[in-house]
PDB file of N, CA and C in Angstrom:
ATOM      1  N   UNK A   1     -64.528 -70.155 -30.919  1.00  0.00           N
ATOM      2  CA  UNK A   1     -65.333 -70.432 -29.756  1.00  0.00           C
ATOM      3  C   UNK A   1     -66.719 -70.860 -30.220  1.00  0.00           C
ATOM      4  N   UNK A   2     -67.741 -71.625 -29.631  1.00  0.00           N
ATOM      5  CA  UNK A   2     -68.260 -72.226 -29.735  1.00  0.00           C
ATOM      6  C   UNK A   2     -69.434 -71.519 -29.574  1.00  0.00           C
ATOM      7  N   UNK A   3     -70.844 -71.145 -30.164  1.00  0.00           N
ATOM      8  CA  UNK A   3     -71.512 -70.412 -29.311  1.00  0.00           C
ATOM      9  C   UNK A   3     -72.234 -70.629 -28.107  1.00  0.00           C
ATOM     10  N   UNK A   4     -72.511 -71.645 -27.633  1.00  0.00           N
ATOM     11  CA  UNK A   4     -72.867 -72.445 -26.429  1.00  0.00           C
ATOM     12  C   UNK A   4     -71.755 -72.186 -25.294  1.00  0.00           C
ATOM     13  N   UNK A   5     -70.421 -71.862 -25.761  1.00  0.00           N
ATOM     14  CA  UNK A   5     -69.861 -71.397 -25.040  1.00  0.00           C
ATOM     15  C   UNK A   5     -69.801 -69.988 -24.309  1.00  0.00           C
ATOM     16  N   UNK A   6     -69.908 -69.264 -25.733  1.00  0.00           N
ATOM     17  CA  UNK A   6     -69.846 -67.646 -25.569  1.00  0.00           C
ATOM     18  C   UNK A   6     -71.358 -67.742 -24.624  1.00  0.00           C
ATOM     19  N   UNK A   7     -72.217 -68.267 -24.634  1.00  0.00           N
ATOM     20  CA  UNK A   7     -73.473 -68.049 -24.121  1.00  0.00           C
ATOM     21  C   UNK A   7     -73.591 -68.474 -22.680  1.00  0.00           C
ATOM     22  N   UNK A   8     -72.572 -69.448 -22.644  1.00  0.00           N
ATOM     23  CA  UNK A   8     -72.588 -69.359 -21.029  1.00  0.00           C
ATOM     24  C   UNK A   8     -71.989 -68.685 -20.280  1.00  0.00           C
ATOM     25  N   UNK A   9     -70.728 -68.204 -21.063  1.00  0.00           N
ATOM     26  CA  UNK A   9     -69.909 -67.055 -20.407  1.00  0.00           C
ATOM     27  C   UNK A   9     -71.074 -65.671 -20.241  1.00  0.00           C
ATOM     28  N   UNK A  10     -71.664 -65.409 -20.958  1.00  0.00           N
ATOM     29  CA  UNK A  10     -72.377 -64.301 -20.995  1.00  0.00           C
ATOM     30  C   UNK A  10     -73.275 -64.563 -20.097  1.00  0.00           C
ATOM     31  N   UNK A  11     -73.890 -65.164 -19.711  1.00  0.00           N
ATOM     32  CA  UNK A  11     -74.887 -65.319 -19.312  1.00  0.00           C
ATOM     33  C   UNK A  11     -74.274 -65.523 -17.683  1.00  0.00           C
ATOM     34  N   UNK A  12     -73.186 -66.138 -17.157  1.00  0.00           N
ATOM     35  CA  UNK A  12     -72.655 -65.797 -15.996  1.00  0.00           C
ATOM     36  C   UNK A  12     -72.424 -64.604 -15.593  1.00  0.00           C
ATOM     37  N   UNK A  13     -71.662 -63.288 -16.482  1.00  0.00           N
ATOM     38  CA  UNK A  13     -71.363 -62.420 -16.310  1.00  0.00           C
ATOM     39  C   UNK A  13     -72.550 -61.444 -16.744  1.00  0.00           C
ATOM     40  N   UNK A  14     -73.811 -62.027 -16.935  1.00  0.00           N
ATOM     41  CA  UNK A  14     -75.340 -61.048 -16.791  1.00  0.00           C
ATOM     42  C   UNK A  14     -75.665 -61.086 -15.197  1.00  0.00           C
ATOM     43  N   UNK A  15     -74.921 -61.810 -15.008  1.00  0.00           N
ATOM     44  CA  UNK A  15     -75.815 -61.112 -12.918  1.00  0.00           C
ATOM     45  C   UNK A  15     -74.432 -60.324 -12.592  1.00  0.00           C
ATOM     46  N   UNK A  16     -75.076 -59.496 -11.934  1.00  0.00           N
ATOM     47  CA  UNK A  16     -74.666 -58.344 -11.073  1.00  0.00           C
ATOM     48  C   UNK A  16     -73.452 -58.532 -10.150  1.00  0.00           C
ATOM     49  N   UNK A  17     -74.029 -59.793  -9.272  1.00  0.00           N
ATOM     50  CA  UNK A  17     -72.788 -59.720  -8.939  1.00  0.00           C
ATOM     51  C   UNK A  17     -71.630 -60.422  -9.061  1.00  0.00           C
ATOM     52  N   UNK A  18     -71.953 -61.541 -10.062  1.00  0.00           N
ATOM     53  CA  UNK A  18     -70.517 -62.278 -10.753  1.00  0.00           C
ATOM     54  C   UNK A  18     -69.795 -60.847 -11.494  1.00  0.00           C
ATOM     55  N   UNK A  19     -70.525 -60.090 -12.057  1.00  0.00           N
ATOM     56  CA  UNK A  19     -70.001 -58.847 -13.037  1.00  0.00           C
ATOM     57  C   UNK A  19     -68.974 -58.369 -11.995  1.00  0.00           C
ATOM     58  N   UNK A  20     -69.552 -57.466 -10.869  1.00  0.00           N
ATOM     59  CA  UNK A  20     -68.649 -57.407  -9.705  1.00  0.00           C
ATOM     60  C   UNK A  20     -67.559 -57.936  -9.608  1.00  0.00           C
ATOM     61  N   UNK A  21     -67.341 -59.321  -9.250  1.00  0.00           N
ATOM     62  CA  UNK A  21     -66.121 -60.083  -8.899  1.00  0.00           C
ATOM     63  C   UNK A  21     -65.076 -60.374  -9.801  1.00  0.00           C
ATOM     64  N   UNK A  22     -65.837 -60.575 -11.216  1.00  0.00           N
ATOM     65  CA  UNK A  22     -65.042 -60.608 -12.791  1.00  0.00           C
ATOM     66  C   UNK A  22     -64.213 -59.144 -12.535  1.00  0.00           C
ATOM     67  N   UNK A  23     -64.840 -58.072 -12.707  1.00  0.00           N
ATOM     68  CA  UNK A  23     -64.123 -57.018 -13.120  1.00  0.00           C
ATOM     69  C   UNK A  23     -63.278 -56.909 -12.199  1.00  0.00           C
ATOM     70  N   UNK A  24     -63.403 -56.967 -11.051  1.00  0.00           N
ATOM     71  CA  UNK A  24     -62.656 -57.150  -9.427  1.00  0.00           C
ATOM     72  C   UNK A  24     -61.231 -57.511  -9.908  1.00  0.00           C
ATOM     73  N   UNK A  25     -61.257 -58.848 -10.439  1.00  0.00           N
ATOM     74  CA  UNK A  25     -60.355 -59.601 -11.016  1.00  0.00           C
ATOM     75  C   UNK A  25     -59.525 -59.585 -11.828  1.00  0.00           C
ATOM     76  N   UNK A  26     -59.847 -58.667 -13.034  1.00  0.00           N
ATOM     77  CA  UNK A  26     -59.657 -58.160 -13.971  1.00  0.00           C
ATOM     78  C   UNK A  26     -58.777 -56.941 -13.815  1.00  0.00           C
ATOM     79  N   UNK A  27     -59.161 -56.179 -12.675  1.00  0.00           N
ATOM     80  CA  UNK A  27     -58.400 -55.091 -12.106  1.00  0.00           C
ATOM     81  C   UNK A  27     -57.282 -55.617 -11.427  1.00  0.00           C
ATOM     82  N   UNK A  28     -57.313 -56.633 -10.803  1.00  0.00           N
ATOM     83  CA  UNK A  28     -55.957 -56.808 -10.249  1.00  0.00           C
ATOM     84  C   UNK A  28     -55.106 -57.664 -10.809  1.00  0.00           C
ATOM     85  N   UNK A  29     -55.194 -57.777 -12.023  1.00  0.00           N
ATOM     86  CA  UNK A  29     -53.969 -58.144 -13.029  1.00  0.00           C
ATOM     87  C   UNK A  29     -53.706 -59.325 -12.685  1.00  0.00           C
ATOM     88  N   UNK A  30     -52.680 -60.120 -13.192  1.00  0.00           N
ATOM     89  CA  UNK A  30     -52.324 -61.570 -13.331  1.00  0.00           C
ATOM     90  C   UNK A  30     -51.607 -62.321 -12.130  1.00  0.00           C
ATOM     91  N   UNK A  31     -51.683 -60.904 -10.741  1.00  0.00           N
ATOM     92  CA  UNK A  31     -51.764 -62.071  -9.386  1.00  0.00           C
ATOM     93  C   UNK A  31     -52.968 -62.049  -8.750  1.00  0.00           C
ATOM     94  N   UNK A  32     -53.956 -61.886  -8.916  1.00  0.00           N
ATOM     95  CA  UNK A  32     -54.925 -62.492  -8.716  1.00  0.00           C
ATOM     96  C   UNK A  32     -56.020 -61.698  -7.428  1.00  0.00           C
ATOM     97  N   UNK A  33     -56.706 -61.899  -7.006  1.00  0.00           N
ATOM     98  CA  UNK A  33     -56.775 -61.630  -5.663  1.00  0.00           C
ATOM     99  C   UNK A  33     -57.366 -62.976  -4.664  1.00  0.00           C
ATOM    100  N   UNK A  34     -57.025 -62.481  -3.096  1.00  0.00           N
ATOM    101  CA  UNK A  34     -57.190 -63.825  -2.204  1.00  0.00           C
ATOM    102  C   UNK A  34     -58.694 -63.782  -2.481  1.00  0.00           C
ATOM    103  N   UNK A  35     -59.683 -64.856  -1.845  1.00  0.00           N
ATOM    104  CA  UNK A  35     -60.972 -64.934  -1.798  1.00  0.00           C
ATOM    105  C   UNK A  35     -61.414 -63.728  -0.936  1.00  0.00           C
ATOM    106  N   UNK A  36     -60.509 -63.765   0.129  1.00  0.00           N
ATOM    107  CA  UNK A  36     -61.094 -62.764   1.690  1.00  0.00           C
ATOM    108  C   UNK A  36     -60.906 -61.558   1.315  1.00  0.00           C
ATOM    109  N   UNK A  37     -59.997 -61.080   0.442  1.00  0.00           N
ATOM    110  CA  UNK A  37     -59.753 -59.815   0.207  1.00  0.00           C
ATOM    111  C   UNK A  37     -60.628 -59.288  -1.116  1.00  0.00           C
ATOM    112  N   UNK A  38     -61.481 -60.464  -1.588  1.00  0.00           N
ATOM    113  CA  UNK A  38     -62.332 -60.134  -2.801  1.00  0.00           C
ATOM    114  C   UNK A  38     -63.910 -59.764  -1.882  1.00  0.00           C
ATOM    115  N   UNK A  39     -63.786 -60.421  -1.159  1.00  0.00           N
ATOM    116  CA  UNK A  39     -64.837 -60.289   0.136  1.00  0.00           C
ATOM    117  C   UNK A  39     -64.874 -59.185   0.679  1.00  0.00           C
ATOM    118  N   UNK A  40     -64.153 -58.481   1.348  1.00  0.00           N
ATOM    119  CA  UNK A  40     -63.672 -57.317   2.056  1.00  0.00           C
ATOM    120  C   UNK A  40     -63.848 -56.347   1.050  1.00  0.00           C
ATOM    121  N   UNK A  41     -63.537 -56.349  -0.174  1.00  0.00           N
ATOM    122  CA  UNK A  41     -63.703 -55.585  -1.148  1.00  0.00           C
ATOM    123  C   UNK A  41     -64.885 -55.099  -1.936  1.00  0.00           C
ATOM    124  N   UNK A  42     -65.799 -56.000  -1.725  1.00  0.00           N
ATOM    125  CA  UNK A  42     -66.864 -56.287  -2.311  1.00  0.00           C
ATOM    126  C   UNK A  42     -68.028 -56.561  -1.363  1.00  0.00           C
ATOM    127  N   UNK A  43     -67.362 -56.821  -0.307  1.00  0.00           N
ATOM    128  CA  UNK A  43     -68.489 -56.734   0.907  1.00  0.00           C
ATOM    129  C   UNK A  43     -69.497 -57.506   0.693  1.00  0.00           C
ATOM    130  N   UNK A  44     -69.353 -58.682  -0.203  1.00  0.00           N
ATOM    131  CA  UNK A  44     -70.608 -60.129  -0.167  1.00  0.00           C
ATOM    132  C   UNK A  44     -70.401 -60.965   1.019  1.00  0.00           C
ATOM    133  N   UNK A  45     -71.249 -61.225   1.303  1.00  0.00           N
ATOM    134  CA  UNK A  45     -71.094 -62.807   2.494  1.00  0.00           C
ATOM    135  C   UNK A  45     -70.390 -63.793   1.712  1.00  0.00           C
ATOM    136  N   UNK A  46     -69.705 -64.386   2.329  1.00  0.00           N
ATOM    137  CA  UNK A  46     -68.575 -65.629   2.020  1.00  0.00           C
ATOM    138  C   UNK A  46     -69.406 -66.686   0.859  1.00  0.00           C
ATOM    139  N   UNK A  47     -70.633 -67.459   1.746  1.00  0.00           N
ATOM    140  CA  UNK A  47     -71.555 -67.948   1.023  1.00  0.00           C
ATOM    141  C   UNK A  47     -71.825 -67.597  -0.474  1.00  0.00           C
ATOM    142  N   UNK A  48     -72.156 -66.278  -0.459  1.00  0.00           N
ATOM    143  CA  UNK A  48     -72.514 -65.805  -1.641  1.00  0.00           C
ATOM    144  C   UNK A  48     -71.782 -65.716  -2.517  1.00  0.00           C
ATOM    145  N   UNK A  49     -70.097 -65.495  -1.987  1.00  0.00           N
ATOM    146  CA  UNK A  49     -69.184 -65.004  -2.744  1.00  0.00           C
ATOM    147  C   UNK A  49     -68.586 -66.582  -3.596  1.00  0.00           C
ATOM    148  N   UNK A  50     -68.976 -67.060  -2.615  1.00  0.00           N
ATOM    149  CA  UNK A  50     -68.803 -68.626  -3.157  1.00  0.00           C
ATOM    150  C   UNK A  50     -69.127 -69.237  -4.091  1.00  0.00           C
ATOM    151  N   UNK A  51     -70.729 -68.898  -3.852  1.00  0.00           N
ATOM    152  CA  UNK A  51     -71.478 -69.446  -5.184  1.00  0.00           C
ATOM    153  C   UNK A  51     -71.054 -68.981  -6.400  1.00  0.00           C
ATOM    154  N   UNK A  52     -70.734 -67.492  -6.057  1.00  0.00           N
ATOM    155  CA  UNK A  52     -70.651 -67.001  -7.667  1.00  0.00           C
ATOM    156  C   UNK A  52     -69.502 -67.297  -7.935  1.00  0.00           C
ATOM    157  N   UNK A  53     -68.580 -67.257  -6.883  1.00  0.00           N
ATOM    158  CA  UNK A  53     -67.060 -68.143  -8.245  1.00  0.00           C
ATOM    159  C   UNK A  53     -67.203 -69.142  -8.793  1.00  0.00           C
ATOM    160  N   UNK A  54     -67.765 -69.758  -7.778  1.00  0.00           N
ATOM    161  CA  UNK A  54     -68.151 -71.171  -8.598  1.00  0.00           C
ATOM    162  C   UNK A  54     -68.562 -71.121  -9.948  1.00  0.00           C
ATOM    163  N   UNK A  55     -69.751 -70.327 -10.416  1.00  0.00           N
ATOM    164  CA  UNK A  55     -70.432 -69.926 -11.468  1.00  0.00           C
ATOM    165  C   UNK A  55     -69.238 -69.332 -12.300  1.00  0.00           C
ATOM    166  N   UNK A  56     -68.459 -68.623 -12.068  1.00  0.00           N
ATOM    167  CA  UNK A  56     -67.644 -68.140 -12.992  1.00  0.00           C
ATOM    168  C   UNK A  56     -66.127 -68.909 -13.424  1.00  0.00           C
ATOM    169  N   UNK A  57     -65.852 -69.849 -12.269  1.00  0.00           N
ATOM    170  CA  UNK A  57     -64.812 -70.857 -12.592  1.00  0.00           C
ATOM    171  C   UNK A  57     -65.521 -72.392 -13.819  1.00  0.00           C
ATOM    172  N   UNK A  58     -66.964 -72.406 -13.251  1.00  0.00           N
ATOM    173  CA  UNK A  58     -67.478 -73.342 -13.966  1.00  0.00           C
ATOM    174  C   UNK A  58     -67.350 -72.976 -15.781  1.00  0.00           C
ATOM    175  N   UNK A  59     -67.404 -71.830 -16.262  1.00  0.00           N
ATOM    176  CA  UNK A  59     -67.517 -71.447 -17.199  1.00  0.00           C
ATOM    177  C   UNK A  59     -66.380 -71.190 -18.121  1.00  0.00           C
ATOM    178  N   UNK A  60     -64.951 -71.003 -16.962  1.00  0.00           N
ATOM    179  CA  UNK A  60     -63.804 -71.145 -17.060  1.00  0.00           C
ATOM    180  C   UNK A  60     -63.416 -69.403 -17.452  1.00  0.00           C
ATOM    181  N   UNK A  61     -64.235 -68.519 -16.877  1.00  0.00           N
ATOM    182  CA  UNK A  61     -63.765 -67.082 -16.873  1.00  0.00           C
ATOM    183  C   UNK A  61     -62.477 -66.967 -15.732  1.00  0.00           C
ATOM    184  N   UNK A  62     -62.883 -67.808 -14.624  1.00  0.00           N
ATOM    185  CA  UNK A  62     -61.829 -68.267 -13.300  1.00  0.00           C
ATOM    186  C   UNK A  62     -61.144 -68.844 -12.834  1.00  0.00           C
ATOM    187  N   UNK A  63     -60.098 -68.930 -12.654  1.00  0.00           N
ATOM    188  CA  UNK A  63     -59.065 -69.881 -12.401  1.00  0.00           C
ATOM    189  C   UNK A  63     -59.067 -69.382 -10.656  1.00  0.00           C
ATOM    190  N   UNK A  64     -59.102 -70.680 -10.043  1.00  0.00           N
ATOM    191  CA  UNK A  64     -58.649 -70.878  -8.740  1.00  0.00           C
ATOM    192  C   UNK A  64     -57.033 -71.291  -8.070  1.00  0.00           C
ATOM    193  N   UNK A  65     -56.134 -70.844  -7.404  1.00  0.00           N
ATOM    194  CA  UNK A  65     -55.038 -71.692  -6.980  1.00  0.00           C
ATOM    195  C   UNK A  65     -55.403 -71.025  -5.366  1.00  0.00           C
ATOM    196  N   UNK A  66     -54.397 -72.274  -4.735  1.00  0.00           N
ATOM    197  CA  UNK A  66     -54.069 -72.356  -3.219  1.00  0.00           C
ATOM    198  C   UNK A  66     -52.962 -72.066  -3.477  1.00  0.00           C
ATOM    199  N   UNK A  67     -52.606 -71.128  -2.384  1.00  0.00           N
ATOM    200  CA  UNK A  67     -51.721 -70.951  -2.038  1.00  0.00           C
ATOM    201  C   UNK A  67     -51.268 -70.703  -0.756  1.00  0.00           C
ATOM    202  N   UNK A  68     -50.746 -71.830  -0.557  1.00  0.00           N
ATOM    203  CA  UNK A  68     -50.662 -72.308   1.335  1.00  0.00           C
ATOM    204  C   UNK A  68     -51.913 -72.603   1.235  1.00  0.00           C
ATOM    205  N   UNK A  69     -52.216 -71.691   2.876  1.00  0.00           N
ATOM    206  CA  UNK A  69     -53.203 -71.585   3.146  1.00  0.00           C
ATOM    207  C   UNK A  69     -54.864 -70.797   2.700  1.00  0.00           C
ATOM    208  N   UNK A  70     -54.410 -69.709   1.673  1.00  0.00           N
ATOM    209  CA  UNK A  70     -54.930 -68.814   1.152  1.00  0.00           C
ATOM    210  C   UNK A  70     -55.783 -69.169  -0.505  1.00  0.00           C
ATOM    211  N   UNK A  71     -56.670 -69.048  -0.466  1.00  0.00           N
ATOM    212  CA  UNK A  71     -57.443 -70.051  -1.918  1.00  0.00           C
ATOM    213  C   UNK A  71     -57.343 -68.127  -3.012  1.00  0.00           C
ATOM    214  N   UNK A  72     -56.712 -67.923  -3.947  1.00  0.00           N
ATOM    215  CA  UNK A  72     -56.060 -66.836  -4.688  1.00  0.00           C
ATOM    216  C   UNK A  72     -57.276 -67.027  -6.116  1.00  0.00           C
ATOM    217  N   UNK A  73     -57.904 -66.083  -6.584  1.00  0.00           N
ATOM    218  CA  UNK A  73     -58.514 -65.818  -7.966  1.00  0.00           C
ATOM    219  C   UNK A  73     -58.120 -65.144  -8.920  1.00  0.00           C
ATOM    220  N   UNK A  74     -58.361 -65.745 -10.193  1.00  0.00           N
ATOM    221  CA  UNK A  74     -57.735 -65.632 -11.127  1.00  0.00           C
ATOM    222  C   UNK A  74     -58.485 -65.176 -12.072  1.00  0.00           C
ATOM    223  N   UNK A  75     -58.793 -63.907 -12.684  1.00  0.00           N
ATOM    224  CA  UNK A  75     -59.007 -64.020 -14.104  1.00  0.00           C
ATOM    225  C   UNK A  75     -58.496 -64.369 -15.534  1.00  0.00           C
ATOM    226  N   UNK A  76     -59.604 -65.471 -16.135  1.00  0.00           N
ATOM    227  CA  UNK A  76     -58.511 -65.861 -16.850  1.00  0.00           C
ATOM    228  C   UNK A  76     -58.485 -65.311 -18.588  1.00  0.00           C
ATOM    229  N   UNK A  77     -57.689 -64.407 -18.863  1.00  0.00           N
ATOM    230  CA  UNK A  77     -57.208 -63.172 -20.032  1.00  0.00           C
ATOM    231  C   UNK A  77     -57.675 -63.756 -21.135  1.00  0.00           C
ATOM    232  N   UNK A  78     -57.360 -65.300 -21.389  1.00  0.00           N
ATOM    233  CA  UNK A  78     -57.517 -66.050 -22.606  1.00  0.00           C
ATOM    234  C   UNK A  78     -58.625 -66.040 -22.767  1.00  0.00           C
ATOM    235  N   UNK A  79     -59.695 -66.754 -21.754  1.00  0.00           N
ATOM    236  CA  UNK A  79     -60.999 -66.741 -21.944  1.00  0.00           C
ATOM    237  C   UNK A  79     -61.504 -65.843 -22.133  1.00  0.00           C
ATOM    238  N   UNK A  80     -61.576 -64.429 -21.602  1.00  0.00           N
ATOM    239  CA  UNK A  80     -61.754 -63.080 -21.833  1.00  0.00           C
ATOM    240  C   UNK A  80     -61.620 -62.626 -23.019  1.00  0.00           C
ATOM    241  N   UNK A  81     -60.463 -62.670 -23.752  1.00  0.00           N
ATOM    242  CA  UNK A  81     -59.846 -62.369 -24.972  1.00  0.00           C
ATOM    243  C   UNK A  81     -61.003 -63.047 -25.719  1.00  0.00           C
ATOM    244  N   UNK A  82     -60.659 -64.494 -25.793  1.00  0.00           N
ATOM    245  CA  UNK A  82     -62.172 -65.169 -26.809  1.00  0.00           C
ATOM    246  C   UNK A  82     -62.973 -64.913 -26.707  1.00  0.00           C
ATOM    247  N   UNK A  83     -63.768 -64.556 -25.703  1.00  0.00           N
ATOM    248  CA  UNK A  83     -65.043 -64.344 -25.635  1.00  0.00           C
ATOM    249  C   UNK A  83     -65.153 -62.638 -26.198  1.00  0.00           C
ATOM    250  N   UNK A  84     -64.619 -62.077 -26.260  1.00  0.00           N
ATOM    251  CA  UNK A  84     -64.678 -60.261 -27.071  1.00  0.00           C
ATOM    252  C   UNK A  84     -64.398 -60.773 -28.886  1.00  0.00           C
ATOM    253  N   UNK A  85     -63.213 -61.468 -28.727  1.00  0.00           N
ATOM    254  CA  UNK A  85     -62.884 -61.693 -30.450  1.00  0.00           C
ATOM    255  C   UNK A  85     -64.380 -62.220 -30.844  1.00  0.00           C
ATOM    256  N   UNK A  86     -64.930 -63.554 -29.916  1.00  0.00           N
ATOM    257  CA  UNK A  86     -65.713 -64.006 -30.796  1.00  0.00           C
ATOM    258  C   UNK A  86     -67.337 -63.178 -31.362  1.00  0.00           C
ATOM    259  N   UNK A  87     -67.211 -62.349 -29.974  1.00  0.00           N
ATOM    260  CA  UNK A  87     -68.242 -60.967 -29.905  1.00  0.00           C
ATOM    261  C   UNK A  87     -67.969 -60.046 -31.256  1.00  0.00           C
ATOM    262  N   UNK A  88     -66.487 -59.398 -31.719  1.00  0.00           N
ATOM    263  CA  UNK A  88     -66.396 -58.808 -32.409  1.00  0.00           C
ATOM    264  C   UNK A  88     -66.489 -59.419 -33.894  1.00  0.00           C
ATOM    265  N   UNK A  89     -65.973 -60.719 -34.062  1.00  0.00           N
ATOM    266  CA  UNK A  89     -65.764 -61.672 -35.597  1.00  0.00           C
ATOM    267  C   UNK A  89     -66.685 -61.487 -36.456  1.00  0.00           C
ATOM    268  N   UNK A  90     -67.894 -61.286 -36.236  1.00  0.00           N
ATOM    269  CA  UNK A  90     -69.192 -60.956 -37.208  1.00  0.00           C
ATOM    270  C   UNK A  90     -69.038 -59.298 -37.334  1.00  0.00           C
ATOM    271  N   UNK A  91     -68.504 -58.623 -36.661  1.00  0.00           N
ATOM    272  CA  UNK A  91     -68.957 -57.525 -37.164  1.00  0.00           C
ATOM    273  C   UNK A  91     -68.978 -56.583 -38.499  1.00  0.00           C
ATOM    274  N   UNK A  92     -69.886 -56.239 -39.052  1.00  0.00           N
ATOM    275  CA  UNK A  92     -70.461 -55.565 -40.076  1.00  0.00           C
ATOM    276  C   UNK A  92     -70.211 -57.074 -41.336  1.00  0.00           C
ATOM    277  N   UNK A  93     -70.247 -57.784 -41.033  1.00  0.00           N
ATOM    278  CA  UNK A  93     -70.359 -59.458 -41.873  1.00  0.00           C
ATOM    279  C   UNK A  93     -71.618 -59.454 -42.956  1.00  0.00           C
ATOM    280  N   UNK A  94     -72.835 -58.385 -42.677  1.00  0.00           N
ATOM    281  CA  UNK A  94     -73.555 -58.540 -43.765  1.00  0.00           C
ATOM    282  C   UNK A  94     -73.721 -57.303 -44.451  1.00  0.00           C
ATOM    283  N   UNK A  95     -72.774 -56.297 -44.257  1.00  0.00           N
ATOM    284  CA  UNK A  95     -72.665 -55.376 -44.915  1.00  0.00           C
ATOM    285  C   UNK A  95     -72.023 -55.179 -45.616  1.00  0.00           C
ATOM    286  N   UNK A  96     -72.233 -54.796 -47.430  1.00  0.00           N
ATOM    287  CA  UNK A  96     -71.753 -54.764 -48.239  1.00  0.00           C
ATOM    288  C   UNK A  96     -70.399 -53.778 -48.258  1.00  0.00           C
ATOM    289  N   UNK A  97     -69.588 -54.343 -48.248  1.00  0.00           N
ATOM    290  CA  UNK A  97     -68.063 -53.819 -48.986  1.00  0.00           C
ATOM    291  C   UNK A  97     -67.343 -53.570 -47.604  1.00  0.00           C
ATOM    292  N   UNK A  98     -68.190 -54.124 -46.673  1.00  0.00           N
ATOM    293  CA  UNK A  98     -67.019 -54.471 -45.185  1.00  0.00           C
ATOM    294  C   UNK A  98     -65.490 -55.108 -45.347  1.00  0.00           C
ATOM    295  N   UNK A  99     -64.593 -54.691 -45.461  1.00  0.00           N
ATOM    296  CA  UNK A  99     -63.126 -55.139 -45.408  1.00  0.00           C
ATOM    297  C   UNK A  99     -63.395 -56.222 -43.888  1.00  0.00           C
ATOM    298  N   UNK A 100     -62.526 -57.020 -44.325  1.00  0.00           N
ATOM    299  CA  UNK A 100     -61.871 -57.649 -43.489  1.00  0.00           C
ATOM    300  C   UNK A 100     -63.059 -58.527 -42.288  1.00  0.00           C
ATOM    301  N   UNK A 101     -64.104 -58.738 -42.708  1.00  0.00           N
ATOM    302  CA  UNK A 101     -65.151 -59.262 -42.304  1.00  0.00           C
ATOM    303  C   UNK A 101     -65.440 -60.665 -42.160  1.00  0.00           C
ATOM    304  N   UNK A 102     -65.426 -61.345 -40.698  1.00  0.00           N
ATOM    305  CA  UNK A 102     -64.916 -62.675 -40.641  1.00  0.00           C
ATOM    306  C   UNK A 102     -66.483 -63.558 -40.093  1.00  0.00           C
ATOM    307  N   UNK A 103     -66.611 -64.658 -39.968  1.00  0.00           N
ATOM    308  CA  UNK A 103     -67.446 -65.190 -39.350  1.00  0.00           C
ATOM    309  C   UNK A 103     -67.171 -66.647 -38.222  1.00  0.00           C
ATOM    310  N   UNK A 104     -67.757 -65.751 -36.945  1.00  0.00           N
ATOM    311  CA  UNK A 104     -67.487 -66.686 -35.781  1.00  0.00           C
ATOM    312  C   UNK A 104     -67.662 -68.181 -36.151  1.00  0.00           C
ATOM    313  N   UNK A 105     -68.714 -68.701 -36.488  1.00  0.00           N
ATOM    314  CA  UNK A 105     -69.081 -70.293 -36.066  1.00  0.00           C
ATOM    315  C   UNK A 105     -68.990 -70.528 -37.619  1.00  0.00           C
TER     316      UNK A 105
END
């Protein structure tokens, strides 16, 4: 991963309430939840709730599908996954006699 990448992911999931809707997402496993029921859940105005998917699909933490009539959210595992590996890949990287010590970029 790229760090320009990892940095925008992070930096989406530094406000409060994208954090909210991510983890939201995250909790309800790989079907997703509807928009209205992320709403209801979370109790943001529609508007608001809007913007921030946006912010978090832009970054590609979110996957959107329709279904029918119903617009369904997605967290997406892969992106998630990279963005922790690439968090963890440096770790202890300048410390002497670290096993197994890799470097992100």
């Amino acid at each position: 991963m790229k760090i320009a990448d990892a940095a925008a992911r992070l930096e989406a999931l530094g406000n409060q309430t994208r954090l909210q809707i991510y983890r939201a997402l995250v909790r309800a496993g790989h079907s997703g939840m509807p928009v209205g029921r992320l709403q209801e859940k979370l109790k943001i105005p529609a508007s608001t709730l809007s913007h921030h998917i946006k912010a978090l699909v832009a970054v590609g933490l979110v996957n959107q599908v329709r279904e029918s009539t119903t617009l369904v959210c997605h967290a997406n595992f892969d992106a998630m996954q990279g963005l922790v590996d690439f968090l963890a890949a440096e770790c202890c990287a300048d410390e002497v006699g670290c096993k197994g010590a890799q470097t992100a970029a």
